Amino acid sequence: MSTLKRRVSELSEIEPETLSKRKFNDSREENDKIEEQHSESEGSDDENNYDDGKPHSGPTAANTAAQDIQIVRETAELFKSNIFKLQIDELLQQVKLKDSHILKVEKFLHMLHDMINEVPEWEEKSLAEADAFFKGKIVTIPFVDPKPDFAHTNYKVDYKTPDISLIGSFALKAGIHQPSGSTIDVLLTMPAKLFEKKDFLNFRCLHKRSVYLAYLTHYLTILIKKKNLDDFLQLEYSYLNGDRLLPILKLYCKPSHSEATKSEYNFYKTKFSINLIIGFPYKIFDPKKLLPNRNCIRVAQEGKDVPLPATPLYNFAVLSSTTYEAFLKFLYKTKKQTESFKEAAKLGRLWLQQRGFSSDVAHSGGLGGFGTFEFMVLMSALLNGGGINGNKILLHGFSSYQLFKGIIKILATTDFCSTGHLEFHSDTSSPSKYFEEGFQTPTLYDKTTKVNILSKMSISSYEMLKMYAQETLLMLNNVVQDQFSNVFLTNINKINNIKYDFIYDIHLPATGKGDPESLLNSRFGPMEKIKFITLENFFVNKIANVVKFALGDRVKYFEVELIGRKNTFPITKRKVYSNFSSHLNLESVKIKILNNPSESEKLVTKGPIHSEEPSPEAVAFKTFWGSKSSLRRFKDGSISHCCVWTTSFSEPIISAILDYSLKKHISEQLSIENGTTRYFQDLLPLPNLPGCSKTSVLSLTSYYSIKKSFDDLYRLIFETELPLSVKSILPVGTAFRYTSLCQPVPFAYSDPDFFQEVILEFETSPKWPDEITSLEKSKAALLLKIQAELDSKYGDKYKTFFTRDESIPNNLEITLLNILTPEGYGFKIRVLTERDEILYLRAISNARDELKPELERTFLKFTAKYLASIRHTRTIENISHFYQFYSPVVRLFKKWLDAHLLLGHLNDELVELLAMKPFANYAPYAIPGSVENGFLKILQFISGWNWKDEPLILDLTRPDDFTSTDGESELDAKTMKKLSEGLSLSQYKGIQSNFRSLRNGDPNGLHLQFFVASKNDPSGILYSSGIPLPIATRLTALAKVALNLIKTHGVNKQTIDLLFTPALKDYDFVVTLKTPVPLKSSSGIIKQSEFKNLANGQLLSGFPADISQMMDKMDPTFHLVKYLNLKYRNTIIFSSHRYIGVSGGDRGDKNVVTGLIKPLFKKDQKFRVNMDCNVEPVDDQIVKLNKDAIFHEIAAFARDLVVKFESE
Amino acid sequence: MVDKPVAIETMKNGFLVVPFKLPQSAVLKSSHTGFHYTFVKKHQSKLETEQNSLFIVNIPLLTHLDNVKNVFNKICSQSDTVSHIEDLMYNDEFGLQEVDLSALTSDLMSPEKASEVRYTPRNTALLKFLDKASLDNCWDALRKYTADSRDSLIEWEYQSPTVATFINFYKPIDVEHLKEDIYTHMKIFQQREQESKEAAQSSIVDEDGFTLVVGHNTKSLNSIRKKILNKNPLSKHENKQAPPSAVDKKVKKDFYRFQIRERKKLEINQLLTKFKEDQEQIKVMKAKRKFNPYT
């Protein structure tokens, strides 16, 4: 095995010429020689081989230790950390190409080489003659558009034996294993004598190549048949990198019958495919004439004095066809000088792939123009300089990690588009240099060949690349958390709705009209044709321009993707023919958007300032927006052109803007669909507030109202005279951190969150009783004082009453002061003293052992409710201002949990922390910018969270804005600043060790599943202890099912509905309840349709005069389930909807109670006195669960509410 | 369909199996007819308060003294005897009294010591009779009932809470009642506190005439904190590190050459162990297929 390995590594040592024609044949022999040499030198090699995990066979132990130390020190310096290096090694090992596969395909390549050489040469032919030659043959000439006019062309076409060489990653040995298979690029360079000096003009060289390719294909099919390879070998035309000007021949093996698989040339299993690329000889045309700003397609035009537009895409296609080999040599040379070149290239390839980048032309949509080739060229350019003075950015001795990071850093921090560009010399005659002059197109310019390597990128794909590089740089600089898998292992392209915030599908009308211009509002004339080459490119460009202008900074990034664009076609066809439309090679268009939440919902699109003499900007603005554009005076007195939009609860403003602008500028007839956003946003409970259906989903106004009401009350309480003065009054309710499932609505007291919790602390006093009941009574006495004061002074406005609180188990003495404010909100005040904690702790130490866990649970509840809630509320409130979509996302997540009957088992705080994961630890994705995106990311996280082995450690700080900084020091200062706010390394390590020691005692997580820690709670168990194991696993299972559903069926109305439908069949029994009073409208929830009908007459308007009447509109099922859980806590887990106003049907009067019998009690058991279980005897020792009796008990217990009882 | 209860009269450990017929329920299917089984045994205890009692296991939902009396009287009347039930003790169906926080935090308010509080396991209770005769009568009647009255089984009548019961949990507390409750409670508390203070002062005077004024639940917060903070379940899984003592802080760490040498050695060793650990970790991760970029 290791011989093989070495041989492969040795293959790369072959000089570049080896890859060309002469040595192509005998490389096999060389391989054999190398093999021999290396089997001899193997023994000595092994000692240096430190990282393959084998035991060291070094001469002495001391020696090994010294060596180890050396290695350890080196890796710590060269790599981010030891573990990072080990991870990289392991990863590269994983993606290595199989040696047997390489041998197999090489065998075929040799044969192919011979075959190509066997193709007979041809005589000079005119195009018409050539065309006649292919009449009646299988193969068709793949002429590029426009097809040449045979009558008016007088140049000759011909076939002479090409110069064959291997190019691309396979030749450089930088290829990696890919599940879908890899491609091997074989370059066939047409001999120079086939060309004339002016052939670069008007598609001439391209047509010559098309004929050349067809002739070669024709003879290859004959030869393949002759050699009986046609059983498994498949030939197909394709476009190199999706460029319609570059037809190539693609060879691959199709699955075939057993006879054919035996052939030694069948490389089907290796999944390789081979591209035969036809190139032009290097420097055959004057490169200066093919610069991006030159015109090389001469078309007739009316006005002679207008210069023809430049043809950059065409020029690039011609020029790059002459430089394949030149760049191979350049890369090869750099690779020889740089030890870790190959590894860095592989890392780069993985990084790009996981983010969806490729070498494909981005001008026809997608994230293209930057693949491994471009990555390697950039790396080589940076190894040869790259600074402003030509100073080297990367050094040849760098490790793979350093090279990779260096490139990411350049991509992240340096602009290659609008304010600068990089020049390099592929003959390495002089160093690469960065110039602070931008061409408004991504530029990495080779002075030697005059090729701009980044020609295939569009501006939007470049911006996206830059964004990912910036995110990755942050990850690589993150010394606290291990980001390896986020950088390299996670493929973020899997679900579009998770990668992007909004996705819009644009469907063009199906037409048979035959005229592409009837589809579009604009002309696709000869000038556009030569500039954009294809209608698709033109179309993408047009859409991109409209979207960019229309949305401006409302979105951060966007990508236009053509769906159903075909890239291959049979050799019997001239070009790709689409199934969908006669003109466009596409089915539909997707606009994928990364939202900018801080700008996306602003009502006004502000244009240029109005002036007497209309400025060109103003004219452009007016023409673009048409009737939408209007003049407005702003607060500062300026008058500007602008467009005004209206917000809506169901749709973002972006939808309206796109609909308007695309219809206006692309085509009236197109339809823009977004099948998801509306459905997700409509799932959020709509608050019964004035104008609610026109309120943006991001609006927090309803929360600000309750805060305002609290502030007034706060002042009053502080002013009251009390025996002990008030130290602090801190709100801890969910509404104060914008996470309550229902938005606060005045007088909506059926909402379980109506009474928002507040914690009141008095000044410290030694007089608090040292006994818990008396302590609670003295607290109540002080609350009575407050109540008396409020009543006497403000009794006309504020209403007060006392209730018992059961939120702390085993403490039944807690009394809360409830206050109803004149604005219609409710608060309940609990008192915290410095003595509480001590008493609860003392109870733990005094209790007998079997009660200790119960008392610990009590203590945790107390801590969560009284102490940690203050920190939690403050933190979440603070950072949700930076994560604008957090509030609606967490509310939707709560709704999902409640729909699945899980919310009642989980603490609000835990739910909120889980929902924070995609925001605070967002890598490698972007911070969620839409409700659906955030919600799906939560599900994705939970579905993949292996809580047995992984803690969730949240860095609850605001997101760091990546502003490109020039100096290293500034970035470091930023990092340091960030570190001081967020989790420090030692805190992080501390939390990790807490997790490890927790799992030492509970390796399978039977007692505690979700370890969720943050700076606020390093223990990680505060909110998640006491969740029954079946509930935790059910949450994971439900998320998994949800994600699978989305993966297989996509996100649409049906799947979204399914996502929110509880699977009641999974439970042992289901009891359907109906409350006597519907609670929906009194929970402050209204339906979109109801709203339209009822206008404002239905707003809730007051509290009942007799406060005790309020209780009639509160949920009786909550206490029912609570007591059922208490009664049967040993045997059955009961679940139900917590928010029946939301989940309880159209009127909010339905609830279900489901029971899950614990597995232990599904079996027969020995009779014990303390078994705490309703049983019936089986014999005189064995008993079993008496389900019938239990069902009767439940039915009796819920008698007045139950409507249906289902069980197996 | 079950028409007859299981034909087991006594469990091996001496419990009588007492079946009751389940009532008809409007929402349950008829296939769900069955029986409730209560297990009864004579209770043996030296305690005065627990004499003449039956130990009952698996009591039906929401049982209280009145319906127990009712049902047991019926059983007795089947054998033409009478027995007088005095109390149903320790029945804590929802486990609300399982933990007496007050007693666990202080011994002021609870007369007995926490360790001496009597209780029975969940889903069990003691049924106390007026006298021995009542107990024996009832026991005999029960035996007879379980043995041969298979046909004349008594139907258990469940107590059903109404919607109002559940809604009442939301009900405001009557303020006057609350005031009264607080007043009486605090009065007792202060009185007890005073008593215990006096008791402590009078009782513990050591040889030198110093008086110990604090009980075992010390009142000063700081002194208690140290003692019980290690009970905090939140820090249970934390790795505790002893803070450096005052002596350690002052010592110079780079005074002797050997100290520097030792430190370097230590650092390198740490680096090495870290490396080895990392390698191990990678192995574990590899075994878990953590390095596949294509999953």
Coordinates of N, CA, C and O in Angstrom, one line a residue, chain A residues 314-378:
Chain A
Y314 N -16.2 37.2 -25.6 CA -15.6 36.5 -26.7 C -14.1 36.5 -26.7 O -13.4 35.5 -26.9
N315 N -13.5 37.7 -26.4 CA -12.1 37.8 -26.4 C -11.5 36.8 -25.4 O -10.4 36.2 -25.6
F316 N -12.1 36.7 -24.2 CA -11.6 35.8 -23.2 C -11.6 34.4 -23.7 O -10.7 33.6 -23.5
A317 N -12.8 34.0 -24.3 CA -12.9 32.7 -24.8 C -11.8 32.3 -25.8 O -11.2 31.2 -25.7
V318 N -11.5 33.3 -26.7 CA -10.4 33.0 -27.7 C -9.0 33.0 -27.0 O -8.3 32.0 -27.2
L319 N -8.8 34.0 -26.2 CA -7.4 34.1 -25.7 C -7.2 33.0 -24.7 O -6.1 32.4 -24.7
S320 N -8.1 32.7 -23.8 CA -7.8 31.6 -22.9 C -7.6 30.3 -23.5 O -7.0 29.4 -23.0
S321 N -8.2 30.1 -24.7 CA -7.9 28.9 -25.4 C -6.5 28.7 -25.8 O -6.1 27.6 -26.2
T322 N -5.7 29.8 -25.9 CA -4.3 29.7 -26.3 C -3.4 29.5 -25.0 O -2.2 29.3 -25.2
T323 N -4.0 29.6 -23.8 CA -3.1 29.7 -22.7 C -3.2 28.5 -21.7 O -2.5 28.6 -20.7
Y324 N -3.9 27.5 -22.1 CA -4.0 26.3 -21.1 C -2.7 25.8 -20.6 O -2.4 25.6 -19.5
E325 N -1.8 25.6 -21.6 CA -0.6 25.0 -21.3 C 0.4 26.0 -20.6 O 1.1 25.6 -19.7
A326 N 0.3 27.2 -21.0 CA 1.1 28.2 -20.3 C 0.8 28.3 -18.8 O 1.7 28.3 -18.0
F327 N -0.5 28.2 -18.5 CA -0.8 28.3 -17.1 C -0.4 27.0 -16.4 O -0.1 27.0 -15.2
L328 N -0.6 25.9 -17.1 CA -0.1 24.6 -16.4 C 1.3 24.7 -16.0 O 1.7 24.3 -14.9
K329 N 2.1 25.2 -17.0 CA 3.6 25.3 -16.7 C 3.8 26.3 -15.5 O 4.6 26.0 -14.6
F330 N 3.1 27.4 -15.5 CA 3.2 28.3 -14.4 C 2.9 27.7 -13.1 O 3.6 27.7 -12.1
L331 N 1.8 27.0 -13.0 CA 1.3 26.3 -11.8 C 2.3 25.2 -11.4 O 2.7 25.1 -10.3
Y332 N 2.8 24.5 -12.4 CA 3.7 23.4 -12.1 C 5.0 23.9 -11.5 O 5.5 23.4 -10.6
K333 N 5.5 25.0 -12.1 CA 6.7 25.6 -11.6 C 6.6 26.0 -10.2 O 7.4 25.7 -9.3
T334 N 5.5 26.7 -9.9 CA 5.2 27.2 -8.5 C 5.1 26.0 -7.6 O 5.6 26.0 -6.5
K335 N 4.4 25.0 -8.1 CA 4.2 23.8 -7.2 C 5.5 23.2 -6.8 O 5.7 22.7 -5.7
K336 N 6.5 23.1 -7.8 CA 7.8 22.5 -7.5 C 8.5 23.3 -6.5 O 9.3 22.7 -5.7
Q337 N 8.3 24.6 -6.5 CA 9.0 25.4 -5.5 C 8.3 25.4 -4.1 O 9.0 25.8 -3.1
T338 N 7.1 25.0 -4.1 CA 6.3 25.2 -2.8 C 5.9 23.8 -2.4 O 5.1 23.1 -3.0
E339 N 6.4 23.4 -1.2 CA 6.2 22.1 -0.7 C 4.7 21.8 -0.5 O 4.2 20.7 -0.9
S340 N 4.0 22.7 0.1 CA 2.6 22.5 0.4 C 1.6 22.9 -0.6 O 0.4 23.1 -0.3
F341 N 2.0 23.2 -1.8 CA 1.1 23.7 -2.8 C -0.1 22.8 -3.0 O -1.2 23.3 -3.0
K342 N 0.2 21.6 -3.2 CA -0.8 20.6 -3.5 C -1.9 20.6 -2.4 O -3.1 20.6 -2.7
E343 N -1.4 20.5 -1.2 CA -2.3 20.4 -0.1 C -3.2 21.6 0.0 O -4.4 21.6 0.2
A344 N -2.5 22.8 -0.1 CA -3.3 24.1 -0.1 C -4.3 24.1 -1.2 O -5.5 24.5 -1.0
A345 N -3.9 23.6 -2.4 CA -4.9 23.6 -3.5 C -6.1 22.7 -3.2 O -7.2 23.1 -3.5
K346 N -5.8 21.6 -2.5 CA -6.9 20.7 -2.2 C -7.8 21.4 -1.1 O -9.0 21.3 -1.2
L347 N -7.2 22.0 -0.1 CA -8.0 22.7 0.9 C -8.9 23.8 0.2 O -10.1 23.9 0.5
G348 N -8.2 24.5 -0.7 CA -9.0 25.5 -1.5 C -10.1 24.9 -2.2 O -11.2 25.5 -2.2
R349 N -9.9 23.8 -2.9 CA -10.9 23.2 -3.7 C -12.1 22.8 -2.8 O -13.3 23.1 -3.1
L350 N -11.8 22.2 -1.6 CA -12.9 21.8 -0.7 C -13.6 23.0 -0.2 O -14.9 23.0 -0.2
W351 N -12.9 24.0 0.2 CA -13.5 25.2 0.7 C -14.5 25.8 -0.3 O -15.6 26.2 0.0
L352 N -14.0 25.9 -1.6 CA -14.9 26.5 -2.6 C -16.1 25.6 -2.9 O -17.2 26.1 -3.0
Q353 N -15.8 24.3 -3.0 CA -16.9 23.4 -3.3 C -18.0 23.5 -2.2 O -19.2 23.5 -2.5
Q354 N -17.6 23.5 -0.9 CA -18.6 23.5 0.1 C -19.4 24.8 0.1 O -20.5 24.8 0.7
R355 N -18.9 25.8 -0.6 CA -19.7 27.0 -0.7 C -20.3 27.2 -2.0 O -21.0 28.3 -2.3
G356 N -20.2 26.3 -2.9 CA -20.9 26.3 -4.2 C -20.1 27.0 -5.3 O -20.7 27.4 -6.3
F357 N -18.8 27.3 -5.1 CA -18.1 28.0 -6.2 C -17.5 27.0 -7.2 O -17.2 25.9 -6.8
S358 N -17.4 27.4 -8.4 CA -16.8 26.6 -9.4 C -16.1 27.5 -10.5 O -16.2 28.7 -10.4
S359 N -15.5 26.9 -11.4 CA -14.8 27.6 -12.5 C -15.8 28.0 -13.6 O -15.5 28.7 -14.5
D360 N -17.1 27.6 -13.4 CA -18.1 27.9 -14.5 C -18.3 29.4 -14.7 O -18.1 30.2 -13.7
V361 N -18.7 29.8 -15.9 CA -18.9 31.2 -16.2 C -20.0 31.7 -15.3 O -21.2 31.2 -15.4
A362 N -19.8 32.8 -14.6 CA -20.8 33.3 -13.7 C -21.7 34.3 -14.5 O -22.8 34.7 -14.0
H363 N -21.4 34.6 -15.7 CA -22.2 35.5 -16.5 C -23.5 34.9 -16.8 O -24.5 35.6 -17.2
S364 N -23.6 33.5 -16.8 CA -24.9 32.9 -17.1 C -25.4 32.4 -15.7 O -26.0 31.3 -15.7
G365 N -25.2 33.1 -14.7 CA -25.8 32.8 -13.4 C -25.0 31.9 -12.5 O -24.0 31.3 -13.0
G366 N -25.3 31.9 -11.3 CA -24.6 31.0 -10.3 C -23.4 31.6 -9.7 O -23.0 32.7 -10.1
L367 N -22.8 30.9 -8.8 CA -21.6 31.3 -8.2 C -20.4 30.7 -9.0 O -19.8 29.7 -8.6
G368 N -20.0 31.4 -10.0 CA -19.0 30.8 -10.8 C -17.8 31.7 -10.9 O -17.6 32.7 -10.2
G369 N -16.8 31.3 -11.8 CA -15.7 32.1 -12.1 C -14.5 32.0 -11.1 O -13.5 32.5 -11.3
F370 N -14.7 31.2 -10.1 CA -13.6 31.0 -9.1 C -13.6 29.6 -8.6 O -14.3 29.2 -7.7
G371 N -12.9 28.8 -9.3 CA -12.7 27.4 -8.9 C -11.3 27.1 -8.5 O -10.6 28.0 -8.2
T372 N -11.0 25.8 -8.5 CA -9.6 25.4 -8.0 C -8.6 26.1 -8.9 O -7.5 26.5 -8.4
F373 N -8.8 26.1 -10.2 CA -7.8 26.7 -11.1 C -7.5 28.1 -10.7 O -6.3 28.5 -10.5
E374 N -8.5 28.9 -10.6 CA -8.3 30.3 -10.2 C -7.7 30.4 -8.8 O -6.8 31.3 -8.6
F375 N -8.1 29.5 -7.9 CA -7.5 29.5 -6.6 C -6.0 29.3 -6.7 O -5.2 30.0 -6.1
M376 N -5.6 28.3 -7.5 CA -4.2 28.0 -7.6 C -3.4 29.1 -8.3 O -2.3 29.4 -7.9
V377 N -4.0 29.7 -9.3 CA -3.3 30.8 -10.0 C -3.1 32.0 -9.0 O -2.1 32.6 -8.9
L378 N -4.2 32.3 -8.2 CA -4.0 33.3 -7.2 C -3.0 33.0 -6.2 O -2.1 33.8 -5.9

